[in-house]
Amino acid sequence: MRRLWRPVLDGLIPYDAGLSLEALARELGRSDLVRLSANENPLGPSPRAVAAVEREAARIHLYPDGGSSALREALARRLGVGADQIVVGNGADELIALIAAAAFEPGDEVIVPAPSFEPYEISATLAGARVVESPLAGYDTDLDDVRRRVTDRTKAVMLCSPHNPATTIIHREPLLAFLDVLGPDSPLVVLDQAYMDFCDDADHVDGIRLLERYPRLVVLRTFSKIAGLAGLRVGYAVASVETIDRFNRVRAPYNVNRLGQVAALAALEDDAHAEKTRRLVLEERAYLSAELTKRGYAFPPSHANFLLVAVPDAAGLRTRLMRAGILVRDGAGVGFPGHLRFSVGLRETNETLLSLL
Ligand SMILES: Cc1ncc(COP(=O)(O)O)c(C=O)c1O
């Protein structure tokens, strides 16, 4: 018999995104559902991005710019790097897959903090690489443990700061010490900074500023969070020219659609909306954190737009919140049983959530 499918697929469970927001609203009979389970932007997209999509809508019969050139050039100016140091993807998710497609082979090892954002492990496994888990120390990435696991076979280290789902950051000094120890023949070090804009800790480092010193670093960012464009799927990687050239060799020709490109460009120019989002998230995160502490809940201080809170009976509480129209994530699904993960919402939603805890 002909064997059609790769055996590695047998061990993979298809990603279950659950019911769509619309289907769930129908099922629960509520049109006012608020989703706090996907770390989205509580203010919605930039109005400038919406206007850009409307203007572009009549041109969707035309293929997009395959290289996302205008967006890359605007990002390059903003970030102080060359446009040839950036690749734009169909969400940061696609970039994680591109890294695997370009670099990972059977026999390679990929170090992944556990728990962490699931696609790191899935893409490495799909590529035939062996995932080496480095357990978090409580809620923190343990760089000493990661370093001990680096071998000659290590192709990449996947780091996430602020961390999803633990909300913690990797501090500047330990990160630099880690990169220094790896030296010039370092594996790729992927630093996923999807939530960077919500971190106000002066000891958090902007990975892009480290690229000159550490050419094997790959920094991931997204328009899904601060810019509120999760539904359009736009993310980007910033790295050395050589690394980006390798990613471009495995990228599909028109990977980022026309609407996503113009919306991201408009969002990039809308500093006021980004600032408003950031201010709201920081204020409401402080409010939620203070109220949760008052009520005796334990959780790591969050540097992201969501919190991870230890609760008794997470599944029951999640159902109670869902009936009240608030969707949160059961920590059991993201490696933290006994916790709920929920995004920072608008004040009214946060008050309802607190009243139900
Ligand atoms: C840590 C982390 N990286 C990457 C992503 C993916 O972002 P995108 O929506 O751009 O695919 C997410 C999304 O939640 C995330 O939490």
Short mmCIF file of C-alpha atoms and ligand atoms in Angstrom, two decimals:
data_model
loop_
_atom_site.label_atom_id
_atom_site.label_comp_id
_atom_site.label_asym_id
_atom_site.label_seq_id
_atom_site.Cartn_x
_atom_site.Cartn_y
_atom_site.Cartn_z
CA MET A 1 0.00 0.00 0.00
CA ARG A 2 1.12 3.50 -0.81
CA ARG A 3 1.78 5.53 2.32
CA LEU A 4 0.39 8.99 1.68
CA TRP A 5 0.82 10.91 4.90
CA ARG A 6 3.89 11.75 6.94
CA PRO A 7 3.95 9.63 10.13
CA VAL A 8 4.76 12.76 12.17
CA LEU A 9 1.17 13.91 11.59
CA ASP A 10 -0.19 10.95 13.59
CA GLY A 11 1.06 12.51 16.82
CA LEU A 12 -0.32 15.99 16.09
CA ILE A 13 -3.74 17.04 17.29
CA PRO A 14 -5.41 19.49 14.89
CA TYR A 15 -5.62 22.99 16.36
CA ASP A 16 -9.07 23.45 17.82
CA ALA A 17 -9.97 27.12 17.80
CA GLY A 18 -13.41 26.27 19.16
CA LEU A 19 -16.60 27.85 17.87
CA SER A 20 -16.29 31.19 16.12
CA LEU A 21 -17.32 34.21 18.16
CA GLU A 22 -20.42 34.53 16.00
CA ALA A 23 -21.43 30.85 16.36
CA LEU A 24 -20.90 30.97 20.11
CA ALA A 25 -23.00 34.12 20.42
CA ARG A 26 -25.81 32.30 18.58
CA GLU A 27 -25.46 29.22 20.76
CA LEU A 28 -25.52 31.19 24.02
CA GLY A 29 -28.26 33.48 22.72
CA ARG A 30 -26.19 36.59 23.50
CA SER A 31 -25.17 39.25 21.02
CA ASP A 32 -23.02 41.03 23.63
CA LEU A 33 -20.29 38.38 24.07
CA VAL A 34 -16.89 39.79 24.96
CA ARG A 35 -13.90 37.63 24.10
CA LEU A 36 -11.08 37.88 26.61
CA SER A 37 -9.62 34.53 25.60
CA ALA A 38 -7.51 35.56 22.60
CA ASN A 39 -5.52 38.61 23.82
CA GLU A 40 -7.10 40.93 21.29
CA ASN A 41 -7.29 44.74 21.36
CA PRO A 42 -10.18 45.92 23.57
CA LEU A 43 -10.46 49.18 21.59
CA GLY A 44 -10.72 47.54 18.19
CA PRO A 45 -8.67 48.53 15.15
CA SER A 46 -7.34 51.96 14.31
CA PRO A 47 -10.04 53.91 12.41
CA ARG A 48 -7.31 54.76 9.91
CA ALA A 49 -6.75 51.06 9.26
CA VAL A 50 -10.49 50.55 8.73
CA ALA A 51 -10.57 53.44 6.25
CA ALA A 52 -7.55 52.02 4.41
CA VAL A 53 -9.28 48.63 4.07
CA GLU A 54 -12.42 50.32 2.72
CA ARG A 55 -10.38 52.25 0.16
CA GLU A 56 -8.55 49.09 -0.91
CA ALA A 57 -11.63 46.85 -1.09
CA ALA A 58 -12.34 47.55 -4.76
CA ARG A 59 -8.87 46.32 -5.70
CA ILE A 60 -9.03 42.85 -4.17
CA HIS A 61 -9.18 41.24 -7.62
CA LEU A 62 -5.48 42.16 -7.94
CA TYR A 63 -2.71 40.12 -6.34
CA PRO A 64 -1.00 41.98 -3.51
CA ASP A 65 2.60 43.21 -3.53
CA GLY A 66 4.42 39.91 -3.00
CA GLY A 67 7.18 41.53 -0.98
CA SER A 68 4.97 43.78 1.21
CA SER A 69 7.44 46.49 0.11
CA ALA A 70 5.67 49.65 1.29
CA LEU A 71 5.02 48.10 4.69
CA ARG A 72 8.57 46.81 5.03
CA GLU A 73 9.98 50.20 4.11
CA ALA A 74 7.76 51.99 6.63
CA LEU A 75 8.72 49.45 9.31
CA ALA A 76 12.40 49.79 8.44
CA ARG A 77 12.23 53.59 8.90
CA ARG A 78 10.36 53.20 12.17
CA LEU A 79 12.66 50.51 13.57
CA GLY A 80 15.97 51.85 12.29
CA VAL A 81 16.93 48.74 10.31
CA GLY A 82 17.17 47.94 6.60
CA ALA A 83 14.04 46.88 4.70
CA ASP A 84 16.07 43.77 3.75
CA GLN A 85 16.17 42.86 7.45
CA ILE A 86 12.38 42.42 7.57
CA VAL A 87 10.00 39.78 6.27
CA VAL A 88 6.25 40.27 6.68
CA GLY A 89 4.08 37.22 7.30
CA ASN A 90 0.46 36.12 7.43
CA GLY A 91 0.52 36.71 11.18
CA ALA A 92 3.55 36.00 13.35
CA ASP A 93 2.22 32.43 13.20
CA GLU A 94 3.40 32.12 9.62
CA LEU A 95 6.85 33.36 10.57
CA ILE A 96 7.21 30.61 13.16
CA ALA A 97 6.41 28.13 10.38
CA LEU A 98 8.90 29.84 8.02
CA ILE A 99 11.70 29.54 10.58
CA ALA A 100 11.00 25.81 10.82
CA ALA A 101 10.76 25.39 7.04
CA ALA A 102 14.03 27.24 6.46
CA ALA A 103 16.12 25.82 9.29
CA PHE A 104 14.84 22.64 10.94
CA GLU A 105 15.67 19.11 9.78
CA PRO A 106 15.23 15.66 11.29
CA GLY A 107 17.91 15.23 13.94
CA ASP A 108 17.89 18.90 14.93
CA GLU A 109 16.94 19.91 18.45
CA VAL A 110 14.79 22.93 19.19
CA ILE A 111 14.62 24.21 22.76
CA VAL A 112 11.19 25.42 23.80
CA PRO A 113 10.27 26.71 27.26
CA ALA A 114 7.39 24.68 28.65
CA PRO A 115 4.70 25.76 28.74
CA SER A 116 4.83 28.40 26.02
CA PHE A 117 3.05 29.48 22.84
CA GLU A 118 2.02 26.16 21.23
CA PRO A 119 3.06 26.84 17.58
CA TYR A 120 6.77 26.73 18.53
CA GLU A 121 6.49 23.06 19.38
CA ILE A 122 4.11 22.21 16.56
CA SER A 123 6.27 23.72 13.80
CA ALA A 124 9.43 22.09 15.12
CA THR A 125 7.71 18.71 15.35
CA LEU A 126 6.28 19.08 11.85
CA ALA A 127 9.74 19.77 10.48
CA GLY A 128 10.93 16.50 12.05
CA ALA A 129 13.07 18.23 14.68
CA ARG A 130 13.17 17.04 18.27
CA VAL A 131 11.58 19.42 20.75
CA VAL A 132 13.62 19.80 23.94
CA GLU A 133 11.47 21.29 26.67
CA SER A 134 12.92 23.64 29.25
CA PRO A 135 10.48 23.90 32.17
CA LEU A 136 9.65 27.40 33.38
CA ALA A 137 10.84 28.20 36.90
CA GLY A 138 7.41 28.98 38.30
CA TYR A 139 6.23 31.57 35.78
CA ASP A 140 9.70 32.61 34.56
CA THR A 141 11.79 31.51 31.61
CA ASP A 142 14.82 29.74 33.11
CA LEU A 143 17.73 30.75 30.88
CA ASP A 144 20.23 28.74 32.94
CA ASP A 145 18.19 25.63 32.27
CA VAL A 146 17.85 26.54 28.58
CA ARG A 147 21.62 27.02 28.30
CA ARG A 148 22.30 23.63 29.88
CA ARG A 149 20.16 22.03 27.20
CA VAL A 150 22.04 23.58 24.25
CA THR A 151 24.06 20.96 22.37
CA ASP A 152 25.81 20.77 18.98
CA ARG A 153 22.48 19.64 17.56
CA THR A 154 20.50 22.63 18.83
CA LYS A 155 19.21 24.51 15.79
CA ALA A 156 17.10 27.08 17.59
CA VAL A 157 16.02 28.36 20.97
CA MET A 158 12.49 29.76 21.11
CA LEU A 159 12.07 32.57 23.65
CA CYS A 160 9.01 34.65 24.33
CA SER A 161 9.06 37.98 26.19
CA PRO A 162 6.53 39.01 27.42
CA HIS A 163 5.67 35.35 27.75
CA ASN A 164 2.42 33.80 26.59
CA PRO A 165 0.77 32.47 28.71
CA ALA A 166 2.87 33.32 31.81
CA THR A 167 2.90 37.16 31.24
CA THR A 168 6.50 37.44 32.54
CA ILE A 169 9.53 38.98 30.82
CA ILE A 170 13.13 37.97 30.33
CA HIS A 171 15.26 40.71 31.89
CA ARG A 172 18.04 42.48 30.03
CA GLU A 173 21.13 41.23 31.91
CA PRO A 174 20.26 37.51 31.94
CA LEU A 175 19.32 37.71 28.25
CA LEU A 176 22.60 39.39 27.27
CA ALA A 177 24.59 36.94 29.41
CA PHE A 178 22.76 34.05 27.73
CA LEU A 179 23.46 35.38 24.22
CA ASP A 180 27.11 36.03 25.13
CA VAL A 181 27.60 32.48 26.38
CA LEU A 182 26.18 31.07 23.14
CA GLY A 183 28.89 33.00 21.28
CA PRO A 184 29.41 33.42 17.54
CA ASP A 185 28.39 29.83 16.66
CA SER A 186 25.06 30.23 18.45
CA PRO A 187 21.90 28.44 17.35
CA LEU A 188 19.16 30.74 16.07
CA VAL A 189 17.61 32.53 19.04
CA VAL A 190 14.02 33.46 18.28
CA LEU A 191 12.74 36.23 20.54
CA ASP A 192 8.98 36.49 20.15
CA GLN A 193 7.93 39.97 21.29
CA ALA A 194 4.28 39.91 20.21
CA TYR A 195 3.29 41.71 23.45
CA MET A 196 6.27 44.04 23.74
CA ASP A 197 4.17 47.22 23.46
CA PHE A 198 2.39 46.45 26.72
CA CYS A 199 5.60 46.14 28.74
CA ASP A 200 6.59 49.25 30.69
CA ASP A 201 9.48 47.68 32.58
CA ALA A 202 12.71 49.60 31.83
CA ASP A 203 14.60 46.33 32.27
CA HIS A 204 12.94 44.76 29.22
CA VAL A 205 15.04 44.84 26.09
CA ASP A 206 13.91 45.66 22.56
CA GLY A 207 15.32 42.70 20.63
CA ILE A 208 15.79 44.75 17.48
CA ARG A 209 18.45 46.84 19.25
CA LEU A 210 20.45 43.63 19.82
CA LEU A 211 20.58 42.45 16.22
CA GLU A 212 23.88 44.10 15.34
CA ARG A 213 25.61 42.46 18.26
CA TYR A 214 23.86 39.06 17.94
CA PRO A 215 23.35 38.29 14.23
CA ARG A 216 21.63 34.95 14.90
CA LEU A 217 18.78 36.57 16.77
CA VAL A 218 15.33 36.63 15.12
CA VAL A 219 12.78 39.05 16.57
CA LEU A 220 9.06 38.45 16.00
CA ARG A 221 6.38 41.15 16.21
CA THR A 222 2.72 41.35 15.24
CA PHE A 223 -0.02 43.78 14.27
CA SER A 224 -2.58 41.54 16.02
CA LYS A 225 -2.21 43.01 19.49
CA ILE A 226 -1.36 46.70 19.88
CA ALA A 227 -2.63 47.54 16.37
CA GLY A 228 -5.83 45.50 16.69
CA LEU A 229 -5.53 43.74 13.32
CA ALA A 230 -5.75 40.11 14.49
CA GLY A 231 -8.44 39.35 11.89
CA LEU A 232 -6.21 40.45 9.01
CA ARG A 233 -3.16 38.37 10.00
CA VAL A 234 -0.03 40.52 9.72
CA GLY A 235 3.19 39.92 11.62
CA TYR A 236 6.86 40.44 10.86
CA ALA A 237 10.32 39.13 11.66
CA VAL A 238 13.40 41.32 11.98
CA ALA A 239 16.80 39.67 11.69
CA SER A 240 20.08 39.79 9.76
CA VAL A 241 19.94 40.22 5.97
CA GLU A 242 21.16 36.63 5.57
CA THR A 243 18.46 35.18 7.85
CA ILE A 244 15.70 37.14 6.11
CA ASP A 245 17.00 35.96 2.72
CA ARG A 246 16.60 32.35 3.90
CA PHE A 247 13.03 32.99 5.08
CA ASN A 248 12.16 34.56 1.73
CA ARG A 249 13.23 31.35 -0.01
CA VAL A 250 10.52 29.33 1.78
CA ARG A 251 7.79 31.99 1.83
CA ALA A 252 4.75 31.73 -0.47
CA PRO A 253 4.84 34.43 -3.19
CA TYR A 254 1.78 36.41 -2.03
CA ASN A 255 1.72 35.50 1.65
CA VAL A 256 0.26 38.76 2.96
CA ASN A 257 -3.02 39.91 1.47
CA ARG A 258 -3.74 43.35 0.05
CA LEU A 259 -6.08 44.44 2.88
CA GLY A 260 -3.63 43.34 5.56
CA GLN A 261 -0.80 45.31 3.97
CA VAL A 262 -2.68 48.60 3.67
CA ALA A 263 -4.26 48.26 7.12
CA ALA A 264 -0.90 47.56 8.77
CA LEU A 265 0.64 50.55 7.00
CA ALA A 266 -2.19 52.81 8.18
CA ALA A 267 -2.02 51.40 11.72
CA LEU A 268 1.71 52.02 11.81
CA GLU A 269 1.06 55.69 11.09
CA ASP A 270 -1.66 55.95 13.75
CA ASP A 271 0.44 56.54 16.84
CA ALA A 272 -2.55 58.03 18.67
CA HIS A 273 -4.51 54.76 18.49
CA ALA A 274 -1.51 52.71 19.59
CA GLU A 275 -0.91 55.07 22.50
CA LYS A 276 -4.59 55.01 23.49
CA THR A 277 -4.53 51.19 23.46
CA ARG A 278 -1.35 51.05 25.47
CA ARG A 279 -2.64 53.53 28.06
CA LEU A 280 -5.95 51.69 28.42
CA VAL A 281 -4.28 48.28 28.81
CA LEU A 282 -1.76 49.55 31.34
CA GLU A 283 -4.42 51.36 33.40
CA GLU A 284 -6.90 48.50 33.34
CA ARG A 285 -4.18 45.93 34.00
CA ALA A 286 -3.19 47.87 37.12
CA TYR A 287 -6.85 48.11 38.16
CA LEU A 288 -7.48 44.38 37.64
CA SER A 289 -4.23 43.45 39.37
CA ALA A 290 -5.02 45.58 42.43
CA GLU A 291 -8.59 44.26 42.69
CA LEU A 292 -7.48 40.64 42.26
CA THR A 293 -4.81 41.06 44.93
CA LYS A 294 -7.40 42.58 47.27
CA ARG A 295 -9.52 39.48 46.75
CA GLY A 296 -6.59 37.21 47.61
CA TYR A 297 -5.80 35.87 44.13
CA ALA A 298 -2.21 34.95 43.24
CA PHE A 299 -0.72 35.70 39.81
CA PRO A 300 2.57 36.85 38.29
CA PRO A 301 2.74 40.62 37.61
CA SER A 302 1.69 40.93 33.97
CA HIS A 303 3.78 42.64 31.30
CA ALA A 304 1.28 41.77 28.56
CA ASN A 305 -2.34 42.62 27.70
CA PHE A 306 -3.60 39.61 29.66
CA LEU A 307 -3.33 38.04 33.10
CA LEU A 308 -2.75 34.47 34.25
CA VAL A 309 -4.48 33.98 37.58
CA ALA A 310 -4.55 30.95 39.89
CA VAL A 311 -8.17 30.11 40.73
CA PRO A 312 -9.97 27.26 42.45
CA ASP A 313 -12.18 25.39 39.94
CA ALA A 314 -10.99 27.07 36.73
CA ALA A 315 -13.37 25.06 34.51
CA GLY A 316 -16.43 25.96 36.60
CA LEU A 317 -15.47 29.61 36.76
CA ARG A 318 -14.87 29.74 33.02
CA THR A 319 -18.38 28.37 32.42
CA ARG A 320 -19.90 30.89 34.85
CA LEU A 321 -18.13 33.75 33.08
CA MET A 322 -19.23 32.42 29.68
CA ARG A 323 -22.87 32.43 30.79
CA ALA A 324 -22.39 36.05 31.77
CA GLY A 325 -21.07 36.78 28.27
CA ILE A 326 -17.33 36.84 29.01
CA LEU A 327 -15.05 34.31 27.32
CA VAL A 328 -11.80 33.47 29.09
CA ARG A 329 -9.21 30.73 28.57
CA ASP A 330 -8.95 27.78 30.93
CA GLY A 331 -5.27 27.61 31.89
CA ALA A 332 -5.41 23.82 31.50
CA GLY A 333 -5.43 24.36 27.73
CA VAL A 334 -2.21 26.36 27.80
CA GLY A 335 -0.16 24.36 30.29
CA PHE A 336 -1.37 26.03 33.50
CA PRO A 337 -4.10 23.91 35.07
CA GLY A 338 -5.78 25.67 37.99
CA HIS A 339 -5.51 29.05 36.27
CA LEU A 340 -7.57 31.31 34.06
CA ARG A 341 -5.97 33.41 31.34
CA PHE A 342 -7.92 36.49 30.36
CA SER A 343 -7.18 39.60 28.35
CA VAL A 344 -7.48 43.06 29.84
CA GLY A 345 -10.85 44.43 28.74
CA LEU A 346 -12.72 47.72 28.96
CA ARG A 347 -13.53 48.91 32.52
CA GLU A 348 -17.13 47.73 32.39
CA THR A 349 -16.11 44.19 31.33
CA ASN A 350 -13.35 44.07 33.93
CA GLU A 351 -15.84 45.08 36.63
CA THR A 352 -18.27 42.34 35.57
CA LEU A 353 -15.45 39.81 35.51
CA LEU A 354 -14.31 40.80 39.01
CA SER A 355 -17.85 40.63 40.34
CA LEU A 356 -18.14 37.02 39.13
CA LEU A 357 -14.86 35.78 40.59
C1 LIG B 1 3.50 34.88 21.85
C2 LIG B 1 2.75 34.97 20.58
N1 LIG B 1 3.42 34.98 19.43
C3 LIG B 1 2.79 35.06 18.25
C4 LIG B 1 1.43 35.14 18.19
C5 LIG B 1 0.77 35.12 16.84
O1 LIG B 1 0.47 36.35 16.40
P1 LIG B 1 -0.27 36.54 15.02
O2 LIG B 1 -1.68 36.88 15.34
O3 LIG B 1 0.49 37.68 14.39
O4 LIG B 1 -0.15 35.28 14.24
C6 LIG B 1 0.67 35.16 19.34
C7 LIG B 1 -0.79 35.23 19.27
O5 LIG B 1 -1.52 35.15 20.20
C8 LIG B 1 1.34 35.05 20.58
O6 LIG B 1 0.68 34.99 21.73
#
